[in-house]
Coordinates of C-alpha atoms in Angstrom, one line a residue:
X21 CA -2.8 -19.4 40.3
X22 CA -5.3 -17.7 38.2
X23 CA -5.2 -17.8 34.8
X24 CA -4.8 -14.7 33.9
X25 CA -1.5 -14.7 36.3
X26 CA -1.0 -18.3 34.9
X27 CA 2.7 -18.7 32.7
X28 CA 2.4 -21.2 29.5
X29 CA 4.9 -22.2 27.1
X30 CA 3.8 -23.9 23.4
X31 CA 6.2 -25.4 21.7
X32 CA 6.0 -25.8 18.4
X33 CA 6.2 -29.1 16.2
X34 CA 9.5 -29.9 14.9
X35 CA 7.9 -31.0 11.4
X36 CA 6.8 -27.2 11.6
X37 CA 10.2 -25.6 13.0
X38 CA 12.4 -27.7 10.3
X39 CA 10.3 -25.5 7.5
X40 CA 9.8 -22.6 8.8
X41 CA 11.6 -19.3 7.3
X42 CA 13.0 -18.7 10.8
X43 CA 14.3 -22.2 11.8
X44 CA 17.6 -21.5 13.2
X45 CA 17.4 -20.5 17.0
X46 CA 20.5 -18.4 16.7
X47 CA 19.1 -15.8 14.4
X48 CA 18.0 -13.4 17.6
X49 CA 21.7 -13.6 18.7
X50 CA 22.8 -12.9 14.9
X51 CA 20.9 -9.7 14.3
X52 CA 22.2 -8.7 17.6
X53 CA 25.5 -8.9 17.1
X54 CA 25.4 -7.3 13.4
X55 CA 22.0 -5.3 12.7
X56 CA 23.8 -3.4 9.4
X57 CA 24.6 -7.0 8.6
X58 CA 21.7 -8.5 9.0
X59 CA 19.2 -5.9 7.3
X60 CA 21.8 -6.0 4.2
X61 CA 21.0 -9.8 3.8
X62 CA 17.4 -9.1 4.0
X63 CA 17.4 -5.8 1.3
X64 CA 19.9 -8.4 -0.8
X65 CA 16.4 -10.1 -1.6
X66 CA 14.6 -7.3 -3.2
X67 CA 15.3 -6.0 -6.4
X68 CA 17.5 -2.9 -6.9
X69 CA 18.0 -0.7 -10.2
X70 CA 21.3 0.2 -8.9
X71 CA 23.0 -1.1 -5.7
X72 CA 23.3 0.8 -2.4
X73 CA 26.4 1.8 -0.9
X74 CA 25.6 2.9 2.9
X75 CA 23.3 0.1 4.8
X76 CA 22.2 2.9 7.5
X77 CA 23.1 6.2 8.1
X78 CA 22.0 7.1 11.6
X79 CA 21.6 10.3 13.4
X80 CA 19.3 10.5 16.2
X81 CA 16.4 10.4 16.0
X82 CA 16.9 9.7 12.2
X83 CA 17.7 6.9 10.0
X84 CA 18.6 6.5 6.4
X85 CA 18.6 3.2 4.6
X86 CA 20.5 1.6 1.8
X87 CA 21.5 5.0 0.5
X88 CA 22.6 5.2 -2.9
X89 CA 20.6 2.7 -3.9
X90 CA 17.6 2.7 -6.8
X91 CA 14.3 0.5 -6.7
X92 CA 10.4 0.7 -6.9
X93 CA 8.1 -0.9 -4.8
X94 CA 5.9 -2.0 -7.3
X95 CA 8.6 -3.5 -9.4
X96 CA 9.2 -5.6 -5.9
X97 CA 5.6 -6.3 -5.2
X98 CA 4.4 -7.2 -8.9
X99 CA 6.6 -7.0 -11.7
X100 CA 9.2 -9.5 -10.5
X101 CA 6.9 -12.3 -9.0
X102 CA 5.1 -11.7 -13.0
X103 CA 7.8 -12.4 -14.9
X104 CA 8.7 -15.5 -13.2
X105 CA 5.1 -17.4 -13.1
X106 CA 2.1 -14.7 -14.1
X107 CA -0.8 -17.2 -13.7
X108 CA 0.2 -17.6 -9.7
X109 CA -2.9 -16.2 -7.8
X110 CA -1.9 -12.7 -6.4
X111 CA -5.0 -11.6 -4.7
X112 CA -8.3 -13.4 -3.9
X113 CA -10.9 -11.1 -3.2
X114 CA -14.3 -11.5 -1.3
X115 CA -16.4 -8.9 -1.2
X116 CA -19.3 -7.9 1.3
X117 CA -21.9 -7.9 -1.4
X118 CA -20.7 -11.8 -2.1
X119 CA -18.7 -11.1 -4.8
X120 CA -15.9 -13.3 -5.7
X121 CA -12.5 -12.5 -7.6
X122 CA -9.1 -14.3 -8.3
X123 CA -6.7 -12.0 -9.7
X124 CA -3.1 -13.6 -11.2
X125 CA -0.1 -11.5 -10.9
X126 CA 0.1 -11.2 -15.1
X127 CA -3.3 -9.9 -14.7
X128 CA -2.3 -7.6 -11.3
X129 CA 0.2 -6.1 -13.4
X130 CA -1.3 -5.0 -16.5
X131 CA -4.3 -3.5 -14.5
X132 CA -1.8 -1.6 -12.2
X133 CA 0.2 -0.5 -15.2
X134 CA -3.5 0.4 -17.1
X135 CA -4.3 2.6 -13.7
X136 CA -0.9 3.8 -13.4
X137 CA -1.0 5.4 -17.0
X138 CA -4.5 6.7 -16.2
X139 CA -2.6 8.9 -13.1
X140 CA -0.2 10.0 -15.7
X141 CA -3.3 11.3 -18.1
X142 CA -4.3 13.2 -15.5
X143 CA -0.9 15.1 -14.6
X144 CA -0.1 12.7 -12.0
X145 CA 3.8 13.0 -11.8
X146 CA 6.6 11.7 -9.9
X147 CA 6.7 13.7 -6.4
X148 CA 3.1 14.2 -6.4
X149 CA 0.4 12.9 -3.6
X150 CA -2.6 11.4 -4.1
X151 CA -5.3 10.7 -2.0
X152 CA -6.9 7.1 -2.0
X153 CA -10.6 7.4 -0.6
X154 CA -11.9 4.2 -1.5
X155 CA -13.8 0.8 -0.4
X156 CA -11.9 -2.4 0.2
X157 CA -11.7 -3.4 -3.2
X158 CA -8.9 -4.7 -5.2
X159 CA -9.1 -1.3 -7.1
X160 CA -7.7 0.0 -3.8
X161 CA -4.5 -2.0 -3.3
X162 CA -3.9 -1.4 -7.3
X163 CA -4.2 2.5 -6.9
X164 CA -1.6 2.3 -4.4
X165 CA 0.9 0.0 -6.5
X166 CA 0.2 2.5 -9.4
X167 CA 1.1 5.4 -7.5
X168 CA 4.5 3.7 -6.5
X169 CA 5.2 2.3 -9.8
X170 CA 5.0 5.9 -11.4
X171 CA 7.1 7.5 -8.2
X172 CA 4.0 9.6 -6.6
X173 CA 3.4 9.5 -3.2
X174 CA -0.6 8.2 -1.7
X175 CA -2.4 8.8 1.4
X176 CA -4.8 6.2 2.0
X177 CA -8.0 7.6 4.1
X178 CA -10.3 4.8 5.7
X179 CA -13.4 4.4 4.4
X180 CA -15.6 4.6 7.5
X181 CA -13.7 8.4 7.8
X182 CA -16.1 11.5 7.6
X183 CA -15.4 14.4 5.0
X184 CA -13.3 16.4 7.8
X185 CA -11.0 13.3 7.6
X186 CA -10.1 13.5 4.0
X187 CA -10.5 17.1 3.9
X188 CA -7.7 17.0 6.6
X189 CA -5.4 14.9 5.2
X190 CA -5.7 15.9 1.6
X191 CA -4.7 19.2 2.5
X192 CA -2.2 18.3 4.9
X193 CA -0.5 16.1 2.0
X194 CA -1.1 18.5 -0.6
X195 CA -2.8 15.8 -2.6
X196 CA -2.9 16.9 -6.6
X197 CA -6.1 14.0 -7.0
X198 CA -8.2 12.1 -5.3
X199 CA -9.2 8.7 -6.3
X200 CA -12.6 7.4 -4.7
X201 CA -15.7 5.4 -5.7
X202 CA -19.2 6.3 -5.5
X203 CA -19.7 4.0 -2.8
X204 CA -19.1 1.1 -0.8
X205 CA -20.5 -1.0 1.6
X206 CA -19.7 -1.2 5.5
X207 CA -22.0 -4.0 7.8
X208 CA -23.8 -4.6 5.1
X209 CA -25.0 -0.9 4.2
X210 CA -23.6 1.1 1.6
X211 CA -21.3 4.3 2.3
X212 CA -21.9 7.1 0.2
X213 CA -18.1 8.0 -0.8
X214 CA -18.3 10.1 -3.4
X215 CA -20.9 12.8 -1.3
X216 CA -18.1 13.0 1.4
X217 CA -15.6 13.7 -1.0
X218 CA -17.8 16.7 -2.3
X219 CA -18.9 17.6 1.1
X220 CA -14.4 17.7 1.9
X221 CA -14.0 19.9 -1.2
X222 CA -16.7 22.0 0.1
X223 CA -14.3 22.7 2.7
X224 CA -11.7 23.6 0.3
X225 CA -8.6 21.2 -1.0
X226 CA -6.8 24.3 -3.3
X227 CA -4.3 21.4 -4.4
X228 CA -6.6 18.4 -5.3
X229 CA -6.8 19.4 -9.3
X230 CA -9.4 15.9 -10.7
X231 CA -11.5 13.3 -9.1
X232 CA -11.1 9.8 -10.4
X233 CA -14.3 7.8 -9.1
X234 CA -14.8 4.5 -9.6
X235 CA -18.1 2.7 -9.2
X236 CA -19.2 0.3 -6.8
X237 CA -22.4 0.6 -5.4
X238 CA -24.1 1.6 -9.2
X239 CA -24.6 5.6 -8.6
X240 CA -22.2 7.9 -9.7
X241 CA -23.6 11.9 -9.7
X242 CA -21.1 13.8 -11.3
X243 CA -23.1 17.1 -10.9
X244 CA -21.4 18.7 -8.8
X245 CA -19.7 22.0 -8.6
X246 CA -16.9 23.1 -11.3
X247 CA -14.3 20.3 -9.9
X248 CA -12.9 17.9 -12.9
X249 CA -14.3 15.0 -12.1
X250 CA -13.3 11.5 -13.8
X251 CA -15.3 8.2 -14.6
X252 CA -13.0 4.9 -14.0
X253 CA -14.5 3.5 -16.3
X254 CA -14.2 5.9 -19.1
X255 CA -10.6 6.1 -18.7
X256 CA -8.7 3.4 -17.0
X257 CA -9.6 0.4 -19.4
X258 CA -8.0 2.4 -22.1
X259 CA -5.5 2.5 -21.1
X260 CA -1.7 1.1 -22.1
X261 CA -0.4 -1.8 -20.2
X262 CA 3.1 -0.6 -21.0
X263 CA 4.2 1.5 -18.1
X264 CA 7.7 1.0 -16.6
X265 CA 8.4 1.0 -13.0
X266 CA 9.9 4.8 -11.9
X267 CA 13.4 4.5 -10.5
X268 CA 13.2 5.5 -6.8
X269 CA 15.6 6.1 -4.2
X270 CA 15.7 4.0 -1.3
X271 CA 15.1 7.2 0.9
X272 CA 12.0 8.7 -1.6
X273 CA 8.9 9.0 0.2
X274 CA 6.8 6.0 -0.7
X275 CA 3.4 7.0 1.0
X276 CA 2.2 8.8 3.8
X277 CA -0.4 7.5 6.6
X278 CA -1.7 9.6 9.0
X279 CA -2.7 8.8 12.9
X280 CA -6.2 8.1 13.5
X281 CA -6.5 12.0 15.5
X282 CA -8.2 10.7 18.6
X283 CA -5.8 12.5 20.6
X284 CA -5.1 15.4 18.8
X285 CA -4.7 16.6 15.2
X286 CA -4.0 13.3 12.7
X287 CA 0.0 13.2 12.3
X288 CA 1.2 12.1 8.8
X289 CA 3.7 9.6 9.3
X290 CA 6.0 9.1 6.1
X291 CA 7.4 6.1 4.9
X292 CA 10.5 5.7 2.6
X293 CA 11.3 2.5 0.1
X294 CA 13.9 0.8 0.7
X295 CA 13.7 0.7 4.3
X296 CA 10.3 0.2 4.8
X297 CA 9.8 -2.4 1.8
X298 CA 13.0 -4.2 3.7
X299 CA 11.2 -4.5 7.4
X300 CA 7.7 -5.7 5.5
X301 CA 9.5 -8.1 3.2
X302 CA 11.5 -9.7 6.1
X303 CA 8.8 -9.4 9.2
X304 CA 6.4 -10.9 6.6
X305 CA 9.0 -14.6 6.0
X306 CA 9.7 -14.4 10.1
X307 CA 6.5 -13.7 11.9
X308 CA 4.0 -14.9 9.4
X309 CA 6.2 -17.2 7.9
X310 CA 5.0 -16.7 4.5
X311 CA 6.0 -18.9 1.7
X312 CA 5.4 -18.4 -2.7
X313 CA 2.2 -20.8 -2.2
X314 CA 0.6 -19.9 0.6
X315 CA -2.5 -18.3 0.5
X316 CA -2.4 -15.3 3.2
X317 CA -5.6 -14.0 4.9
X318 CA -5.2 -10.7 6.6
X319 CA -8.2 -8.7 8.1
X320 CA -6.8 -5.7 8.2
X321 CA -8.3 -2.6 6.6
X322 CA -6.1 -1.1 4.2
X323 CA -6.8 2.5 5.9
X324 CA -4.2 1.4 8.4
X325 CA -0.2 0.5 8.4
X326 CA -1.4 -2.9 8.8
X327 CA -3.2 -3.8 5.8
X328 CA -0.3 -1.5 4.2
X329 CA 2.2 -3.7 5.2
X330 CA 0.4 -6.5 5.2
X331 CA -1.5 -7.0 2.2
X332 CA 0.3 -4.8 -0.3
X333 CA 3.8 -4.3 0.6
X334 CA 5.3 -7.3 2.6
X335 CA 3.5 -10.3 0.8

């Protein structure tokens, strides 16, 4: 038998199964027999505002989760894991220029709350998009968490995009700002950011209002045009740290991503709260087995659902 035709089984060590988050071999057969059941033990372990009454509300081809129900994402993803130990280590950041960061969750959350106010400076309200344009920098997954601590939708383009990609889906999303740096780097050369963004308002985006841009690779050129453009720098550090957590309902849009386009025109796929933060939070404990410790490298890009999921939202 080849081995590509070849059938292997590897069983894992039993020092490993007894601590693992999924160590009970009935747990297929348990979500099987109850799903409402078994998603309302997993939504138990995220924070609510106010409790939900319906687990699922199903009509094909549509689902609603946990209706009734009140939370924020960001609340989830920062505020709680603060108040319990703010010096843990919630992001450890290594950049492609070499540089190094380590940033606590005390830290993680005035900086998302600093940004967060900065969106609300510039008009950002609750039901708004914005449109994330950015390098992958911690700025990046803090945009996003400001956005859902303040109850405005992002769409996050990927930074190897061209200016007909965020020209695109800004308009599609009817993003109100875009946040983007003057740069970043990519292989090991730098991307210029901030010209694509002007050469995809060149296009015309009659909704995006500001630019916030944030430097990265040392050259911002703001002379450009009659849009409002933004330093970072001048604005976000100034910012309060105060900034409470929006109350969201489970089924409030949370973000939009859209498909890559490479067979056809991008779709935007929207993602609620509570039922989306549920199936990250739970597939996050059972695939990667993901304990308060652990230190969790994920290559992902956050352009795609992956790093989303997988960086921001599930850990």
């Amino acid at each position: 038998m080849s081995k590509t035709n070849e059938s292997q089984t590897f069983a894992p060590d039993p020092a490993f199964v007894a601590q693992a988050n999924a160590s009970d071999p009935s747990i297929y057969a348990q979500a099987a027999a109850d799903p409402e059941a078994w998603w309302a033990s997993w939504a138990d372990k995220l924070d609510w505002f106010e409790p939900y009454g319906t687990v699922c509300e199903f009509e094909a081809p549509n689902a609603k989760w946990f209706l009734g129900g009140k939370l924020n994402a960001c609340y989830n993803c920062v505020d709680r894991h603060a108040a319990v130990d703010p010096n843990r280590r919630a992001i450890v950041f290594e950049g492609e220029p070499g540089d190094v960061r380590t940033i606590t969750y005390g830290e993680l959350k005035d900086e998302v709350s600093r940004i967060a106010n900065a969106l609300k400076s510039l008009g950002v309200q609750k039901g708004d998009r914005v449109c994330l344009y950015l390098p992958m920098v911690p700025e990046l997954a803090m945009t996003m968490l400001a956005c859902a601590r303040i109850g405005a939708a992002h769409t996050v383009v990927f930074g190897g995009f061209s200016a007909d990609a965020v020209h695109e889906r800004a308009n599609d999303a009817g993003a109100k700002l875009i946040v983007t740096a003057d740069g970043g780097w990519r292989r090991g050369k730098p991307v210029p950011l901030l010209d694509i963004v002007k050469e995809a308002m060149e296009k015309g985006c009659p909704t995006v209002e500001r630019v916030l841009v944030m430097k990265r690779t040392g050259h911002c050129d703001f002379s450009w045009g009659n849009l409002d453009y933004v330093g970072w720098d001048d604005l976000v550090p100034h910012q309060s740290t105060d900034c409470p957590c929006e109350p969201m309902d489970s089924e409030d849009l949370l973000y939009i991503l859209y498909t890559s386009g490479s067979t056809g025109k991008p779709k935007g796929i929207v993602h609620t709260t509570g039922g989306y933060l549920t199936g990250v939070m739970a597939t996050s404990k059972l695939v990667f087995d993901l304990k308060p410790d652990d230190l969790h490298f994920c290559t992902a890009d956050l352009g795609w659902v992956t790093g989303h999921s997988y960086i921001v939202y599930g850990p």
